[in-house]
Tab-separated table of C-alpha atoms in Angstrom:
chain	number	residue	atom	x	y	z
M	1	MET	CA	-17.951	-10.161	-52.500
M	2	ALA	CA	-20.495	-7.803	-50.967
M	3	GLU	CA	-19.306	-4.298	-50.135
M	4	PHE	CA	-21.303	-4.311	-46.904
M	5	THR	CA	-22.098	-6.930	-44.299
M	6	ALA	CA	-25.478	-8.355	-43.370
M	7	ASP	CA	-25.282	-6.469	-40.069
M	8	GLN	CA	-24.619	-3.178	-41.876
M	9	LYS	CA	-27.550	-3.828	-44.188
M	10	GLU	CA	-29.819	-4.645	-41.241
M	11	VAL	CA	-29.008	-1.451	-39.321
M	12	VAL	CA	-29.540	0.736	-42.411
M	13	GLU	CA	-32.893	-0.870	-43.184
M	14	ARG	CA	-33.991	-0.618	-39.551
M	15	ILE	CA	-33.275	3.110	-39.384
M	16	LEU	CA	-34.968	3.811	-42.722
M	17	SER	CA	-38.072	1.849	-41.706
M	18	ILE	CA	-38.692	4.089	-38.675
M	19	ASP	CA	-40.774	7.246	-38.902
M	20	ARG	CA	-38.428	10.198	-39.406
M	21	THR	CA	-39.528	11.929	-36.171
M	22	ASP	CA	-39.516	8.835	-33.933
M	23	TYR	CA	-36.198	9.953	-32.533
M	24	TYR	CA	-36.108	7.651	-29.511
M	25	LYS	CA	-36.702	4.576	-31.659
M	26	ILE	CA	-34.116	5.709	-34.199
M	27	LEU	CA	-31.505	5.972	-31.439
M	28	ASP	CA	-32.726	2.737	-29.824
M	29	VAL	CA	-33.396	4.452	-26.475
M	30	ASP	CA	-36.505	5.515	-24.557
M	31	LYS	CA	-37.821	8.675	-22.904
M	32	LYS	CA	-36.228	7.766	-19.587
M	33	SER	CA	-32.757	7.468	-21.110
M	34	SER	CA	-30.135	9.858	-19.771
M	35	ASP	CA	-27.979	12.144	-21.875
M	36	VAL	CA	-25.075	9.743	-21.382
M	37	GLU	CA	-27.116	6.771	-22.617
M	38	ILE	CA	-28.318	8.725	-25.659
M	39	LYS	CA	-24.775	9.772	-26.530
M	40	LYS	CA	-23.485	6.218	-26.079
M	41	SER	CA	-26.186	4.763	-28.342
M	42	TYR	CA	-25.568	7.427	-30.970
M	43	ARG	CA	-21.844	6.711	-31.101
M	44	LYS	CA	-22.464	2.974	-31.397
M	45	LEU	CA	-24.908	3.412	-34.285
M	46	ALA	CA	-22.874	6.138	-35.977
M	47	ILE	CA	-19.904	3.788	-36.302
M	48	LYS	CA	-22.121	1.230	-38.030
M	49	LEU	CA	-23.863	3.730	-40.304
M	50	HIS	CA	-21.176	6.175	-41.350
M	51	PRO	CA	-20.813	6.064	-45.155
M	52	ASP	CA	-17.028	5.785	-44.850
M	53	LYS	CA	-17.477	2.469	-43.030
M	54	ASN	CA	-20.824	1.267	-44.378
M	55	LYS	CA	-20.948	1.008	-48.180
M	56	HIS	CA	-24.681	0.289	-48.337
M	57	PRO	CA	-26.158	2.645	-50.996
M	58	GLN	CA	-28.577	4.143	-48.434
M	59	SER	CA	-26.177	4.423	-45.508
M	60	ALA	CA	-25.789	8.200	-45.944
M	61	GLU	CA	-29.559	8.674	-45.773
M	62	ALA	CA	-29.771	6.525	-42.646
M	63	PHE	CA	-26.822	8.331	-41.054
M	64	LYS	CA	-28.456	11.709	-41.700
M	65	LYS	CA	-31.631	10.458	-40.025
M	66	LEU	CA	-29.627	9.257	-37.024
M	67	ALA	CA	-27.777	12.581	-36.760
M	68	LYS	CA	-31.059	14.516	-36.755
M	69	ALA	CA	-32.428	12.349	-33.941
M	70	PHE	CA	-29.299	12.936	-31.887
M	71	GLU	CA	-29.369	16.683	-32.581
M	72	VAL	CA	-32.849	16.926	-31.051
M	73	LEU	CA	-32.457	14.547	-28.098
M	74	SER	CA	-29.022	15.827	-27.050
M	75	ASP	CA	-30.350	19.392	-26.641
M	76	SER	CA	-32.468	19.829	-23.511
M	77	ALA	CA	-34.647	22.604	-24.955
M	78	LYS	CA	-35.349	20.761	-28.211
M	79	ARG	CA	-35.921	17.506	-26.360
M	80	SER	CA	-38.443	19.200	-24.070
M	81	VAL	CA	-40.381	20.539	-27.062
M	82	TYR	CA	-40.241	17.169	-28.821
M	83	ASP	CA	-41.436	15.278	-25.736
M	84	GLN	CA	-44.468	17.556	-25.524
M	85	THR	CA	-45.327	17.808	-29.219
M	86	GLY	CA	-43.892	14.700	-30.882
M	87	THR	CA	-42.745	16.847	-33.799
M	88	ASP	CA	-39.426	18.194	-35.028
M	89	PRO	CA	-38.758	21.367	-32.963
M	90	ASP	CA	-36.920	22.981	-35.879
M	91	SER	CA	-39.910	22.578	-38.187
M	92	ARG	CA	-42.046	24.849	-35.992
M	93	GLY	CA	-40.229	28.013	-37.013
M	94	GLY	CA	-38.341	28.310	-33.762
M	95	PRO	CA	-34.848	29.721	-33.385
M	96	SER	CA	-31.785	27.532	-33.536
M	97	MET	CA	-31.072	26.093	-30.126
M	98	SER	CA	-27.708	24.387	-30.324
M	99	SER	CA	-26.615	23.138	-26.997
M	100	SER	CA	-24.435	25.302	-24.874
M	101	GLY	CA	-22.498	24.086	-21.944
M	102	ALA	CA	-20.373	21.436	-23.605
M	103	GLY	CA	-20.764	18.189	-21.750
M	104	PHE	CA	-23.463	19.438	-19.363
M	105	GLY	CA	-25.530	16.503	-18.193
M	106	GLY	CA	-23.165	14.231	-20.102
M	107	ALA	CA	-19.720	12.786	-19.763
M	108	ASN	CA	-16.493	14.595	-19.137
M	109	PRO	CA	-17.226	18.335	-19.265
M	110	ARG	CA	-14.000	20.237	-18.686
M	111	MET	CA	-13.653	23.684	-17.249
M	112	ASN	CA	-11.286	25.920	-19.208
M	113	PRO	CA	-10.768	29.646	-18.727
M	114	PHE	CA	-10.138	30.059	-22.456
M	115	MET	CA	-13.270	28.224	-23.594
M	116	ASN	CA	-16.751	29.709	-23.516
M	117	MET	CA	-19.936	27.705	-23.003
M	118	ASN	CA	-20.243	27.097	-26.734
M	119	GLY	CA	-16.716	25.754	-27.142
M	120	GLY	CA	-15.160	28.904	-28.614
M	121	MET	CA	-11.497	29.587	-27.975
M	122	PRO	CA	-10.728	33.289	-27.582
M	123	GLN	CA	-7.518	34.159	-25.780
M	124	GLY	CA	-7.505	35.402	-22.199
M	125	PHE	CA	-11.080	36.626	-22.067
M	126	MET	CA	-14.115	36.118	-24.251
M	127	PHE	CA	-15.749	38.403	-26.776
M	128	ASP	CA	-19.056	38.061	-28.552
M	129	ASP	CA	-18.839	38.301	-32.349
M	130	ASP	CA	-20.139	41.846	-32.173
M	131	ILE	CA	-17.095	43.159	-30.343
M	132	LEU	CA	-14.793	41.525	-32.901
M	133	ASN	CA	-16.754	43.263	-35.630
M	134	MET	CA	-16.351	46.530	-33.748
M	135	PHE	CA	-12.547	46.272	-33.855
M	136	PHE	CA	-12.121	44.749	-37.303
M	137	GLY	CA	-14.756	46.536	-39.323
M	138	GLY	CA	-17.215	43.667	-39.810
M	139	PRO	CA	-21.011	43.995	-39.821
M	140	GLY	CA	-22.033	46.589	-37.279
M	141	GLY	CA	-18.430	47.744	-36.824
M	142	GLY	CA	-17.551	51.080	-35.301
M	143	PHE	CA	-19.986	50.725	-32.405
M	144	GLY	CA	-23.094	50.431	-34.571
M	145	GLY	CA	-26.279	48.724	-33.331
M	146	ASN	CA	-27.550	48.372	-29.782
M	147	THR	CA	-25.316	46.565	-27.285
M	148	PHE	CA	-22.278	44.352	-27.017
M	149	THR	CA	-21.295	41.878	-24.308
M	150	PHE	CA	-18.006	40.817	-22.708
M	151	HIS	CA	-17.474	37.617	-20.704
M	152	PHE	CA	-14.499	37.159	-18.408
M	153	GLY	CA	-12.972	34.275	-16.536
M	154	GLY	CA	-14.862	31.363	-18.081
M	155	PRO	CA	-18.000	29.831	-16.546
M	156	GLY	CA	-19.131	31.831	-13.564
M	157	GLY	CA	-16.982	34.794	-14.533
M	158	ALA	CA	-17.979	38.406	-14.890
M	159	THR	CA	-20.217	39.684	-17.668
M	160	PHE	CA	-20.204	43.274	-18.893
M	161	GLN	CA	-22.732	44.818	-21.257
M	162	ALA	CA	-22.636	48.297	-22.734
M	163	PRO	CA	-24.474	50.160	-25.457
M	164	ARG	CA	-22.701	50.374	-28.760
M	165	GLY	CA	-21.123	53.783	-29.026
M	166	PHE	CA	-20.221	53.631	-25.325
M	167	GLY	CA	-18.019	56.679	-24.766
M	168	GLN	CA	-18.458	57.807	-28.342
M	169	ARG	CA	-18.501	61.548	-29.041
M	170	PRO	CA	-20.456	63.080	-31.887
M	171	GLN	CA	-18.133	63.759	-34.781
M	172	ARG	CA	-17.821	67.378	-35.843
M	173	PRO	CA	-15.886	68.797	-38.752
M	174	ARG	CA	-12.657	70.422	-37.680
M	175	PRO	CA	-11.261	73.545	-39.235
M	176	GLY	CA	-8.666	73.030	-41.914
M	177	THR	CA	-9.427	69.380	-42.617
M	178	ARG	CA	-10.369	67.813	-45.907
M	179	ALA	CA	-11.831	64.424	-46.702
M	180	GLY	CA	-9.067	61.855	-47.102
M	181	GLY	CA	-6.342	64.216	-45.799
M	182	GLN	CA	-3.844	63.597	-43.045
M	183	HIS	CA	-5.887	65.583	-40.555
M	184	GLY	CA	-8.882	63.405	-41.379
M	185	GLU	CA	-6.857	60.285	-40.599
M	186	GLY	CA	-5.686	61.829	-37.348
M	187	ASN	CA	-9.232	62.712	-36.369
M	188	LYS	CA	-10.350	59.150	-37.059
M	189	LEU	CA	-7.607	57.783	-34.797
M	190	TRP	CA	-8.543	60.243	-32.073
M	191	ASP	CA	-12.197	59.248	-32.353
M	192	ILE	CA	-11.284	55.579	-31.903
M	193	ILE	CA	-9.180	56.370	-28.835
M	194	SER	CA	-11.945	58.508	-27.332
M	195	GLN	CA	-14.453	55.706	-27.932
M	196	LEU	CA	-12.311	53.051	-26.271
M	197	GLY	CA	-11.111	55.172	-23.340
M	198	PRO	CA	-14.115	54.789	-21.000
M	199	LEU	CA	-14.408	51.137	-21.957
M	200	LEU	CA	-10.797	50.375	-21.073
M	201	VAL	CA	-11.246	52.000	-17.663
M	202	VAL	CA	-13.889	49.377	-16.943
M	203	LEU	CA	-12.181	46.419	-18.617
M	204	ILE	CA	-8.550	46.711	-17.525
M	205	PRO	CA	-9.143	45.930	-13.800
M	206	VAL	CA	-11.270	42.936	-14.733
M	207	ILE	CA	-8.700	41.664	-17.235
M	208	LEU	CA	-5.867	42.027	-14.733
M	209	GLY	CA	-7.904	40.261	-12.081
M	210	THR	CA	-8.568	37.414	-14.491
M	211	LEU	CA	-4.952	37.033	-15.581
M	212	PHE	CA	-3.217	37.526	-12.240
M	213	GLY	CA	-5.845	36.420	-9.748
M	214	ASP	CA	-5.371	33.493	-7.399
M	215	SER	CA	-5.559	29.857	-8.439
M	216	SER	CA	-9.331	29.740	-7.931
M	217	SER	CA	-9.715	31.315	-11.360
M	218	ASN	CA	-7.546	28.699	-13.079
M	219	TYR	CA	-10.308	26.439	-14.413
M	220	SER	CA	-7.998	24.663	-16.842
M	221	LYS	CA	-6.456	22.619	-14.027
M	222	LEU	CA	-9.744	21.224	-12.747
M	223	PRO	CA	-10.393	17.504	-13.276
M	224	LYS	CA	-13.090	16.384	-15.684
M	225	PHE	CA	-16.518	15.839	-14.124
M	226	ALA	CA	-20.027	14.682	-14.986
M	227	PHE	CA	-23.482	15.181	-13.512
M	228	GLU	CA	-24.353	11.506	-13.871
M	229	THR	CA	-22.376	8.597	-12.504
M	230	SER	CA	-20.598	6.199	-14.832
M	231	PRO	CA	-17.803	3.619	-14.440
M	232	GLY	CA	-15.118	6.256	-14.958
M	233	PHE	CA	-16.806	8.867	-12.741
M	234	SER	CA	-17.653	7.196	-9.456
M	235	ALA	CA	-16.494	9.673	-6.793
M	236	GLU	CA	-19.545	11.716	-5.789
M	237	ARG	CA	-19.266	15.269	-4.493
M	238	LEU	CA	-21.758	18.036	-3.716
M	239	THR	CA	-21.565	21.706	-4.661
M	240	PRO	CA	-21.377	24.084	-1.675
M	241	THR	CA	-24.566	26.148	-1.852
M	242	HIS	CA	-27.157	24.175	-3.791
M	243	LYS	CA	-25.848	20.684	-2.989
M	244	ILE	CA	-25.849	19.582	-6.628
M	245	PRO	CA	-24.327	16.101	-6.937
M	246	TYR	CA	-21.577	15.592	-9.476
M	247	TYR	CA	-19.065	12.852	-10.170
M	248	VAL	CA	-15.308	12.777	-10.683
M	249	ASN	CA	-12.775	10.100	-11.479
M	250	PRO	CA	-11.238	9.168	-8.081
M	251	ALA	CA	-7.670	9.115	-9.397
M	252	SER	CA	-8.093	12.472	-11.161
M	253	LEU	CA	-9.616	13.951	-8.011
M	254	GLU	CA	-6.693	12.834	-5.873
M	255	ALA	CA	-4.157	14.046	-8.441
M	256	TYR	CA	-5.854	17.441	-8.561
M	257	SER	CA	-6.358	18.064	-4.852
M	258	GLY	CA	-3.439	16.231	-3.247
M	259	GLY	CA	-5.572	16.217	-0.105
M	260	SER	CA	-5.968	20.015	-0.133
M	261	GLU	CA	-9.347	21.088	1.240
M	262	ARG	CA	-8.936	24.493	-0.397
M	263	LYS	CA	-8.625	22.907	-3.837
M	264	LEU	CA	-11.637	20.700	-3.201
M	265	ARG	CA	-13.694	23.733	-2.188
M	266	ASN	CA	-12.537	25.515	-5.340
M	267	LEU	CA	-13.602	22.515	-7.443
M	268	ASP	CA	-17.033	22.353	-5.806
M	269	GLN	CA	-17.653	26.067	-6.338
M	270	SER	CA	-16.446	25.986	-9.948
M	271	VAL	CA	-18.746	23.083	-10.799
M	272	GLU	CA	-21.679	24.898	-9.216
M	273	ASN	CA	-20.931	28.032	-11.269
M	274	TYR	CA	-20.777	25.923	-14.421
M	275	TYR	CA	-24.061	24.160	-13.627
M	276	ILE	CA	-25.949	27.384	-12.914
M	277	ASN	CA	-24.572	29.241	-15.946
M	278	ASP	CA	-25.516	26.336	-18.177
M	279	LEU	CA	-29.047	26.277	-16.747
M	280	ARG	CA	-29.407	30.012	-17.349
M	281	ASN	CA	-28.286	29.689	-20.959
M	282	LYS	CA	-30.729	26.851	-21.569
M	283	CYS	CA	-33.530	28.737	-19.827
M	284	GLN	CA	-32.971	31.713	-22.128
M	285	ARG	CA	-33.209	29.454	-25.167
M	286	GLU	CA	-36.358	27.782	-23.860
M	287	GLU	CA	-38.018	31.144	-23.245
M	288	ALA	CA	-36.967	32.419	-26.668
M	289	TYR	CA	-38.398	29.319	-28.306
M	290	ARG	CA	-41.682	29.662	-26.403
M	291	ASP	CA	-41.950	33.350	-27.294
M	292	ARG	CA	-41.343	32.526	-30.947
M	293	MET	CA	-44.090	29.888	-30.820
M	294	ILE	CA	-46.476	32.439	-29.313
M	295	GLU	CA	-45.542	34.959	-31.991
M	296	ASP	CA	-46.093	32.371	-34.729
M	297	SER	CA	-49.573	31.607	-33.401
M	298	TYR	CA	-50.719	35.145	-34.241
M	299	GLY	CA	-51.688	35.407	-37.890
M	300	TRP	CA	-52.716	38.469	-39.890
M	301	PHE	CA	-56.416	38.018	-39.241
M	302	PHE	CA	-56.817	35.472	-36.442
M	303	VAL	CA	-55.028	33.633	-33.639
M	304	ASP	CA	-54.335	29.916	-33.909
M	305	LYS	CA	-55.625	28.999	-30.458
M	306	ASP	CA	-54.191	25.484	-30.542
M	307	LYS	CA	-50.678	26.773	-31.274
M	308	LEU	CA	-51.035	29.504	-28.670
M	309	GLU	CA	-52.182	27.046	-26.008
M	310	LEU	CA	-49.348	24.670	-26.870
M	311	ALA	CA	-46.813	27.489	-26.546
M	312	GLN	CA	-48.243	28.710	-23.249
M	313	GLN	CA	-48.175	25.198	-21.794
M	314	LEU	CA	-44.643	24.457	-22.970
M	315	GLU	CA	-42.579	23.164	-20.076
M	316	LEU	CA	-39.409	25.178	-19.494
M	317	LYS	CA	-37.347	22.547	-17.711
M	318	SER	CA	-34.197	24.588	-17.184
M	319	CYS	CA	-36.156	27.621	-15.991
M	320	ASN	CA	-38.128	25.425	-13.594
M	321	ARG	CA	-34.889	24.012	-12.247
M	322	LEU	CA	-33.604	27.541	-11.634
M	323	ARG	CA	-36.821	28.291	-9.735
M	324	ASP	CA	-36.331	25.166	-7.644
M	325	LEU	CA	-32.919	26.561	-6.725
M	326	ASN	CA	-34.463	30.000	-5.974
M	327	LEU	CA	-32.292	31.592	-8.653
M	328	ILE	CA	-35.152	33.243	-10.562
C-alpha cells in the first residue's frame, strides 16, 4: 500500500515543477488576488503538502517552496518589490521585512492593548528589546547606545523616545570607597535610581492613563475586523476621519455595541488608528528596503546604474497610501 495518495503525489510534483520564484503560480493565485485569497490558498496547499500528512519523499522540499512563496506574497513590502522585479526580495541584500500589523489586510485582526503590532505580549505597556536589555544587563545594558523607544496603549497609543543615558550623571569616584566594597554597591544603586528618576517622571502619568483611563483604551474588548469583506465579515463600517471601509461580523458587532453609539465611535476610531499605524510601519520598511537597494548599487569603483534606477523607481505602496490620506 502506497504511503501517499495520487493527489498528494500530484500536488508535490506540480509545486516542484514550477520555477522557484514564480510565487503566484506556486500558490495557485494571480497578481490581482487579495491577501485573504492568498492566505486561503496557502492554507489549502499547506495541508496537502505538510510532511506530517504527505509522506511523499519530496513533500518537505515542496512545502518549503510553498512557504517561501507565502512569505513573500503575504508581506506588502516584499510583494511590491517582487511585483516590480520578479525576483526574490530577500536575495537582493535587503533587510528582513517580516510583516507587522497582524492580520492587516487579511482576516480577523484583533485589537489588544497587551499585543504590539508584531504580536509580542508584554504586560501593561510595551518595551522594545533595548529597554529590556537596559534593565536586565543584556547587550547595550546600562543605557548604552543611542536611543530607546517606549510604546503605550497598543495601536494608536503614545510613543516615547529618549537617548540612552537619559538622566544619567557622570560617575565620579567618591572618597572612602574601594572597588567591590559596600560603598561601591551603594553608589551603583544610587546611580541606577538617578538614571531612572527623570524617566519615571515622564512615564508614570502615561502608564496610569493607560491602566486607569476610560473604556476607549480597552482594545481587548473590540470585535474582530477585516479590511476586506468575506462571508463572516459582512457588516461594513467607515472610520471617522479618513472614511476607510472595514468589515465586522454582524453578531459580534451587536454583542460589542449593544446599540451604543459611543462604543461604535470608539470601534471606528480604534480601527482607524490600527490602519494608520500599520501603514506607517510598512512605509518605514519600504523606505529602508529602497535605501538599502540604493546603497547596494554603489560599488567601490563605480555605480551600478541599473540597480540604482530600479531602486529609485521602486513603488512604495504604503507610503503612497499615507500621502493619499495626507498623513505624510
